[in-house]
Short mmCIF file of C-alpha atoms in Angstrom, two decimals:
data_model
loop_
_atom_site.label_atom_id
_atom_site.label_comp_id
_atom_site.label_asym_id
_atom_site.label_seq_id
_atom_site.Cartn_x
_atom_site.Cartn_y
_atom_site.Cartn_z
CA MET Z 1072 53.73 80.32 -20.66
CA GLN Z 1073 56.51 80.16 -23.25
CA ILE Z 1074 56.87 76.63 -24.64
CA GLY Z 1075 59.47 76.39 -27.34
CA ARG Z 1076 58.66 79.07 -29.90
CA HIS Z 1077 55.04 79.35 -28.80
CA ASP Z 1078 53.28 81.44 -26.19
CA VAL Z 1079 50.48 79.42 -24.56
CA ARG Z 1080 47.97 81.23 -22.38
CA ILE Z 1081 47.12 79.34 -19.18
CA SER Z 1082 43.92 80.63 -17.62
CA ASN Z 1083 43.33 80.38 -13.86
CA PRO Z 1084 46.51 78.40 -13.12
CA ASP Z 1085 45.81 78.54 -9.37
CA LYS Z 1086 42.41 76.82 -9.67
CA LEU Z 1087 42.37 73.65 -7.54
CA PHE Z 1088 42.03 70.60 -9.78
CA PHE Z 1089 42.87 67.92 -7.19
CA PRO Z 1090 41.70 69.36 -3.85
CA ASP Z 1091 42.74 66.33 -1.78
CA ARG Z 1092 46.33 66.81 -2.92
CA GLY Z 1093 46.29 70.61 -3.16
CA LEU Z 1094 47.21 70.42 -6.86
CA THR Z 1095 46.18 73.14 -9.29
CA LYS Z 1096 45.59 73.43 -12.99
CA GLY Z 1097 49.01 75.05 -13.20
CA ASP Z 1098 50.54 71.97 -11.55
CA LEU Z 1099 48.84 69.75 -14.12
CA VAL Z 1100 50.10 71.84 -17.04
CA ALA Z 1101 53.62 71.88 -15.60
CA TYR Z 1102 53.60 68.08 -15.23
CA TYR Z 1103 52.63 67.51 -18.84
CA VAL Z 1104 55.17 70.01 -20.16
CA ASP Z 1105 57.89 68.37 -18.06
CA VAL Z 1106 57.11 64.85 -19.32
CA ALA Z 1107 56.23 65.88 -22.89
CA ALA Z 1108 59.16 63.96 -24.38
CA CYS Z 1109 57.70 60.73 -22.95
CA VAL Z 1110 54.07 61.53 -23.74
CA LEU Z 1111 54.25 62.88 -27.28
CA PRO Z 1112 55.29 59.62 -29.04
CA HIS Z 1113 51.92 58.21 -27.94
CA LEU Z 1114 49.93 61.29 -29.02
CA ARG Z 1115 51.45 62.30 -32.33
CA ARG Z 1116 49.22 62.02 -35.39
CA ARG Z 1117 46.33 60.52 -33.41
CA PRO Z 1118 42.82 61.99 -33.12
CA PHE Z 1119 42.56 63.46 -29.63
CA HIS Z 1120 39.23 63.07 -27.82
CA MET Z 1121 38.66 65.81 -25.27
CA LYS Z 1122 37.18 64.91 -21.89
CA ARG Z 1123 37.08 68.24 -20.14
CA PHE Z 1124 37.01 68.92 -16.40
CA PRO Z 1125 36.86 72.75 -16.31
CA ASN Z 1126 36.60 72.78 -12.49
CA GLY Z 1127 38.83 69.84 -11.65
CA VAL Z 1128 38.12 66.30 -10.56
CA GLN Z 1129 35.30 67.21 -8.19
CA GLY Z 1130 33.40 69.19 -10.82
CA GLU Z 1131 31.26 68.20 -13.78
CA PHE Z 1132 32.94 66.99 -16.96
CA PHE Z 1133 31.87 66.76 -20.58
CA HIS Z 1134 33.10 65.07 -23.76
CA GLN Z 1135 34.06 67.11 -26.78
CA LYS Z 1136 35.14 65.57 -30.07
CA ARG Z 1137 35.20 68.70 -32.22
CA VAL Z 1138 38.22 70.85 -31.55
CA PRO Z 1139 37.29 74.48 -30.71
CA PRO Z 1140 39.03 77.44 -32.41
CA HIS Z 1141 42.72 76.83 -31.88
CA PRO Z 1142 46.15 78.32 -32.54
CA ASP Z 1143 48.30 77.29 -35.49
CA PHE Z 1144 50.50 75.01 -33.39
CA VAL Z 1145 47.50 72.74 -32.70
CA ASP Z 1146 46.78 70.49 -35.67
CA ASP Z 1147 43.39 69.01 -36.55
CA HIS Z 1148 41.94 66.18 -38.61
CA PHE Z 1149 38.56 65.62 -40.25
CA VAL Z 1150 36.86 62.28 -39.46
CA ARG Z 1151 33.67 60.78 -40.86
CA PHE Z 1152 31.83 58.21 -38.73
CA PRO Z 1153 29.91 55.20 -40.10
CA SER Z 1154 26.68 56.99 -39.10
CA GLY Z 1155 27.52 59.74 -41.57
CA HIS Z 1156 28.29 62.28 -38.85
CA THR Z 1157 31.57 64.14 -39.13
CA THR Z 1158 33.83 66.09 -36.82
CA VAL Z 1159 37.28 67.62 -36.65
CA PHE Z 1160 39.53 66.28 -33.89
CA ALA Z 1161 42.51 68.02 -32.35
CA VAL Z 1162 45.88 66.41 -33.08
CA VAL Z 1163 48.51 67.00 -30.41
CA ASP Z 1164 51.97 66.88 -31.97
CA ASN Z 1165 54.05 69.17 -29.77
CA ALA Z 1166 54.44 70.36 -26.18
CA ALA Z 1167 52.67 73.68 -26.81
CA ALA Z 1168 49.62 71.86 -28.21
CA LEU Z 1169 49.70 69.55 -25.21
CA ALA Z 1170 49.65 72.52 -22.80
CA TRP Z 1171 46.82 74.08 -24.82
CA VAL Z 1172 44.49 71.08 -24.45
CA ILE Z 1173 45.35 70.73 -20.76
CA ASN Z 1174 44.40 74.37 -20.25
CA LEU Z 1175 40.95 73.45 -21.57
CA GLY Z 1176 40.58 71.08 -18.61
CA CYS Z 1177 41.62 67.86 -20.35
CA ILE Z 1178 43.07 66.04 -17.36
CA GLU Z 1179 43.27 62.80 -19.35
CA LEU Z 1180 44.87 62.19 -22.73
CA HIS Z 1181 42.39 60.11 -24.73
CA THR Z 1182 43.60 59.00 -28.15
CA TRP Z 1183 42.55 56.69 -30.95
CA HIS Z 1184 44.40 53.45 -31.72
CA SER Z 1185 45.18 54.70 -35.21
CA ARG Z 1186 47.00 57.69 -36.62
CA VAL Z 1187 45.69 60.20 -39.12
CA ASP Z 1188 47.93 58.84 -41.91
CA ASP Z 1189 45.57 55.83 -42.08
CA ILE Z 1190 42.69 56.36 -39.71
CA GLU Z 1191 41.02 53.00 -40.45
CA LYS Z 1192 44.05 50.86 -39.46
CA PRO Z 1193 45.31 50.73 -35.85
CA ASP Z 1194 49.02 50.64 -35.12
CA TYR Z 1195 48.74 48.70 -31.87
CA LEU Z 1196 46.77 45.84 -30.40
CA LEU Z 1197 45.44 46.28 -26.87
CA ILE Z 1198 44.52 43.83 -24.14
CA ASP Z 1199 42.83 45.61 -21.24
CA LEU Z 1200 42.75 43.68 -17.96
CA ASP Z 1201 39.69 45.01 -16.17
CA PRO Z 1202 38.75 43.73 -12.69
CA THR Z 1203 35.12 42.74 -12.22
CA PHE Z 1204 35.22 43.14 -8.43
CA ASP Z 1205 37.38 44.95 -5.90
CA GLY Z 1206 40.35 43.01 -4.63
CA GLN Z 1207 41.27 41.39 -7.96
CA TRP Z 1208 44.50 43.29 -8.55
CA PRO Z 1209 46.64 40.20 -7.70
CA PHE Z 1210 44.76 38.38 -10.48
CA VAL Z 1211 45.46 41.25 -12.88
CA ARG Z 1212 49.20 40.91 -12.29
CA GLU Z 1213 49.02 37.12 -12.71
CA ILE Z 1214 47.04 37.33 -15.95
CA ALA Z 1215 49.35 40.01 -17.37
CA LEU Z 1216 52.25 37.59 -17.31
CA VAL Z 1217 50.18 35.06 -19.26
CA VAL Z 1218 49.36 37.74 -21.83
CA LYS Z 1219 53.09 38.39 -22.20
CA GLU Z 1220 53.74 34.67 -22.63
CA VAL Z 1221 51.20 34.42 -25.46
CA MET Z 1222 52.44 37.60 -27.14
CA ASP Z 1223 56.04 36.38 -26.90
CA GLU Z 1224 55.07 33.16 -28.68
CA LEU Z 1225 53.38 35.22 -31.39
CA GLY Z 1226 56.51 37.31 -31.85
CA LEU Z 1227 54.84 40.47 -30.61
CA ALA Z 1228 56.70 42.88 -28.36
CA SER Z 1229 54.45 43.81 -25.44
CA TYR Z 1230 54.42 46.89 -23.25
CA PRO Z 1231 52.44 46.98 -19.98
CA LYS Z 1232 51.16 50.07 -18.20
CA THR Z 1233 48.83 50.68 -15.32
CA SER Z 1234 45.54 52.05 -16.53
CA GLY Z 1235 45.66 54.64 -13.78
CA ALA Z 1236 42.33 53.32 -12.56
CA THR Z 1237 41.83 49.69 -11.51
CA GLY Z 1238 43.33 47.72 -14.38
CA LEU Z 1239 46.32 47.14 -16.61
CA HIS Z 1240 46.82 47.81 -20.31
CA ILE Z 1241 49.12 45.70 -22.47
CA LEU Z 1242 49.99 47.19 -25.84
CA ALA Z 1243 51.62 45.44 -28.79
CA PRO Z 1244 52.71 47.79 -31.60
CA ILE Z 1245 51.70 46.46 -35.02
CA LYS Z 1246 52.08 47.44 -38.63
CA PRO Z 1247 48.97 49.42 -39.63
CA ASP Z 1248 48.02 47.12 -42.49
CA LEU Z 1249 44.73 45.67 -41.19
CA PRO Z 1250 41.39 47.36 -40.46
CA PHE Z 1251 39.95 47.50 -36.96
CA PRO Z 1252 37.60 44.48 -37.28
CA GLU Z 1253 40.49 42.17 -38.22
CA VAL Z 1254 42.68 43.42 -35.38
CA ARG Z 1255 39.78 42.94 -32.98
CA ARG Z 1256 39.25 39.38 -34.29
CA PHE Z 1257 42.91 38.60 -33.64
CA ALA Z 1258 42.78 40.20 -30.18
CA LYS Z 1259 39.68 38.16 -29.30
CA ALA Z 1260 41.46 34.90 -30.13
CA LEU Z 1261 44.50 36.03 -28.16
CA ALA Z 1262 42.34 36.86 -25.14
CA GLU Z 1263 40.60 33.50 -25.37
CA GLU Z 1264 43.97 31.75 -25.41
CA VAL Z 1265 44.94 33.65 -22.25
CA GLU Z 1266 41.64 32.61 -20.67
CA ARG Z 1267 42.27 28.98 -21.65
CA ARG Z 1268 45.77 28.97 -20.15
CA VAL Z 1269 44.64 30.52 -16.88
CA GLY Z 1270 41.89 27.92 -16.77
CA ASP Z 1271 39.79 29.48 -14.03
CA GLN Z 1272 36.78 31.69 -14.74
CA GLU Z 1273 37.07 33.08 -11.22
CA VAL Z 1274 40.46 34.51 -12.24
CA ALA Z 1275 40.28 35.37 -15.95
CA THR Z 1276 37.32 35.56 -18.31
CA THR Z 1277 36.39 36.80 -21.77
CA THR Z 1278 32.68 36.65 -20.92
CA TRP Z 1279 31.13 39.66 -22.62
CA ARG Z 1280 28.01 40.06 -20.47
CA VAL Z 1281 28.96 41.95 -17.31
CA ALA Z 1282 26.38 40.21 -15.13
CA ASP Z 1283 27.90 36.82 -16.00
CA ARG Z 1284 31.51 37.69 -15.16
CA ARG Z 1285 33.38 36.59 -12.07
CA GLY Z 1286 37.05 36.93 -12.88
CA VAL Z 1287 39.09 39.75 -14.39
CA PHE Z 1288 37.80 40.63 -17.85
CA VAL Z 1289 40.45 40.02 -20.51
CA ASP Z 1290 39.04 42.77 -22.69
CA PHE Z 1291 39.70 42.62 -26.43
CA GLY Z 1292 36.81 44.89 -27.35
CA GLN Z 1293 38.80 48.10 -27.14
CA ASN Z 1294 40.33 47.20 -30.51
CA ALA Z 1295 37.53 48.93 -32.34
CA ARG Z 1296 37.28 52.07 -34.42
CA ASP Z 1297 37.05 55.36 -32.49
CA ARG Z 1298 37.56 53.69 -29.09
CA THR Z 1299 40.00 55.57 -26.91
CA ILE Z 1300 42.20 54.87 -23.91
CA ALA Z 1301 44.12 57.13 -21.58
CA CYS Z 1302 47.59 56.95 -23.10
CA ALA Z 1303 50.90 56.39 -21.34
CA TYR Z 1304 51.71 59.05 -18.72
CA SER Z 1305 48.14 60.36 -18.74
CA VAL Z 1306 46.88 61.67 -15.41
CA ARG Z 1307 43.49 60.22 -14.45
CA PRO Z 1308 40.66 62.13 -12.72
CA THR Z 1309 41.18 60.47 -9.33
CA ALA Z 1310 41.51 62.16 -5.96
CA ASP Z 1311 45.21 61.25 -5.77
CA ALA Z 1312 45.98 62.37 -9.37
CA ARG Z 1313 46.99 58.86 -10.37
CA VAL Z 1314 48.90 58.32 -13.62
CA SER Z 1315 48.80 55.61 -16.27
CA ALA Z 1316 52.38 54.45 -15.79
CA PRO Z 1317 54.46 52.40 -18.23
CA LEU Z 1318 56.15 49.45 -16.55
CA ASP Z 1319 59.07 47.16 -17.10
CA TRP Z 1320 57.86 43.55 -17.20
CA ALA Z 1321 60.05 42.77 -14.18
CA GLU Z 1322 57.90 45.18 -12.14
CA VAL Z 1323 54.52 43.70 -12.96
CA ALA Z 1324 54.42 40.86 -10.42
CA ASP Z 1325 54.65 43.26 -7.47
CA VAL Z 1326 53.40 46.57 -8.86
CA ASP Z 1327 51.09 48.85 -6.87
CA PRO Z 1328 49.29 51.33 -9.17
CA ALA Z 1329 48.83 53.79 -6.30
CA ALA Z 1330 52.58 54.48 -6.42
CA PHE Z 1331 52.28 56.42 -9.68
CA THR Z 1332 50.86 59.93 -9.40
CA LEU Z 1333 51.35 63.40 -10.80
CA GLU Z 1334 53.61 64.06 -7.82
CA THR Z 1335 55.81 60.97 -8.19
CA MET Z 1336 56.17 60.43 -11.94
CA ARG Z 1337 58.92 62.94 -12.64
CA GLN Z 1338 61.20 61.25 -10.10
CA ARG Z 1339 60.27 57.82 -11.44
CA ILE Z 1340 61.28 58.85 -14.95
CA ALA Z 1341 64.52 60.27 -13.60
CA ASP Z 1342 65.21 57.00 -11.74
CA VAL Z 1343 64.17 54.34 -14.26
CA GLY Z 1344 63.72 56.17 -17.56
CA ASP Z 1345 60.85 55.50 -19.93
CA PRO Z 1346 59.98 51.78 -20.25
CA MET Z 1347 58.16 52.55 -23.51
CA ASN Z 1348 61.06 54.41 -25.09
CA GLY Z 1349 61.40 53.31 -28.71
CA MET Z 1350 58.33 51.07 -28.71
CA TRP Z 1351 57.02 52.46 -32.01
CA ARG Z 1352 60.19 51.66 -33.98
CA ARG Z 1353 59.32 48.00 -34.61
CA ARG Z 1354 55.77 47.23 -35.67
CA PRO Z 1355 55.35 43.69 -37.06
CA SER Z 1356 52.41 42.71 -39.22
CA LEU Z 1357 49.68 40.51 -37.75
CA LEU Z 1358 48.96 38.97 -41.16
CA SER Z 1359 51.32 36.02 -40.79
CA ARG Z 1360 50.28 35.38 -37.19
CA PHE Z 1361 46.57 34.55 -37.55
CA ALA Z 1362 47.28 30.87 -38.14
CA GLN Z 1363 49.16 30.64 -34.83
CA LEU Z 1364 45.85 31.37 -33.10
CA GLY Z 1365 43.90 28.98 -35.30
CA LEU Z 1366 42.37 31.79 -37.34
CA GLU Z 1367 41.86 32.14 -41.05
CA ALA Z 1368 44.05 34.96 -42.31
CA PRO Z 1369 42.35 38.06 -43.73
CA ALA Z 1370 41.68 37.88 -47.46
#
């Protein structure tokens, strides 16, 4: 496959990756190449964690941090972990590199919250609304609007997207001037304020212990070093090839995540554009906002 100036070999393009939908590896590669302009702003300069499904969603999968031998158009970045272990991650900065990792069976696009320019400092804050039980999607939509309210008051632009699974992600781009523990501390206070405003543990909770939860988990814990999420426009390994879809806030109250799949996303982009277009242009610092949540500012 010729992508820009690069020739990318796609092996076994006719292999079924989503048997229930009759979708092949070639279909998956074609989707990502077609939406590359929307995907790449979320991938560029981030360590890319490979979760590989060599035989599609019904086969076994495995995680791979270290990038295998790769062509020149795929970048890489050395990372040292607190344990002392090291690895070299792929960095996906262009459409050819994107097609290359998809050919390896990476259905999902898992990326760090920081970029390689300053790996210890995230450039967005994440609140992950994660249902505890089936049937809590109406609560997720309700809580999301409270998260927006709190972020608005903090002067943080917020961008919602379906997780592509059962929940909703809300991202707030930030200036990468604080380390992960401080961003997590801020996110925890934000989540607790959301919990307080909802005022019903059967609806929204920040309870950490899973066995003690009843409501939707307002998860702040993803704001930690080397955690990853499936980024915007990532396909998820579900039978219906569901996609993590960026939303306009006006859509959230009535959104159905099942509407967004590999087969529907191209038309959605054509119809409504990219709700996350330009989100990385303005990234305010959290430093001056700690006091608004009753927190002591970082030293």
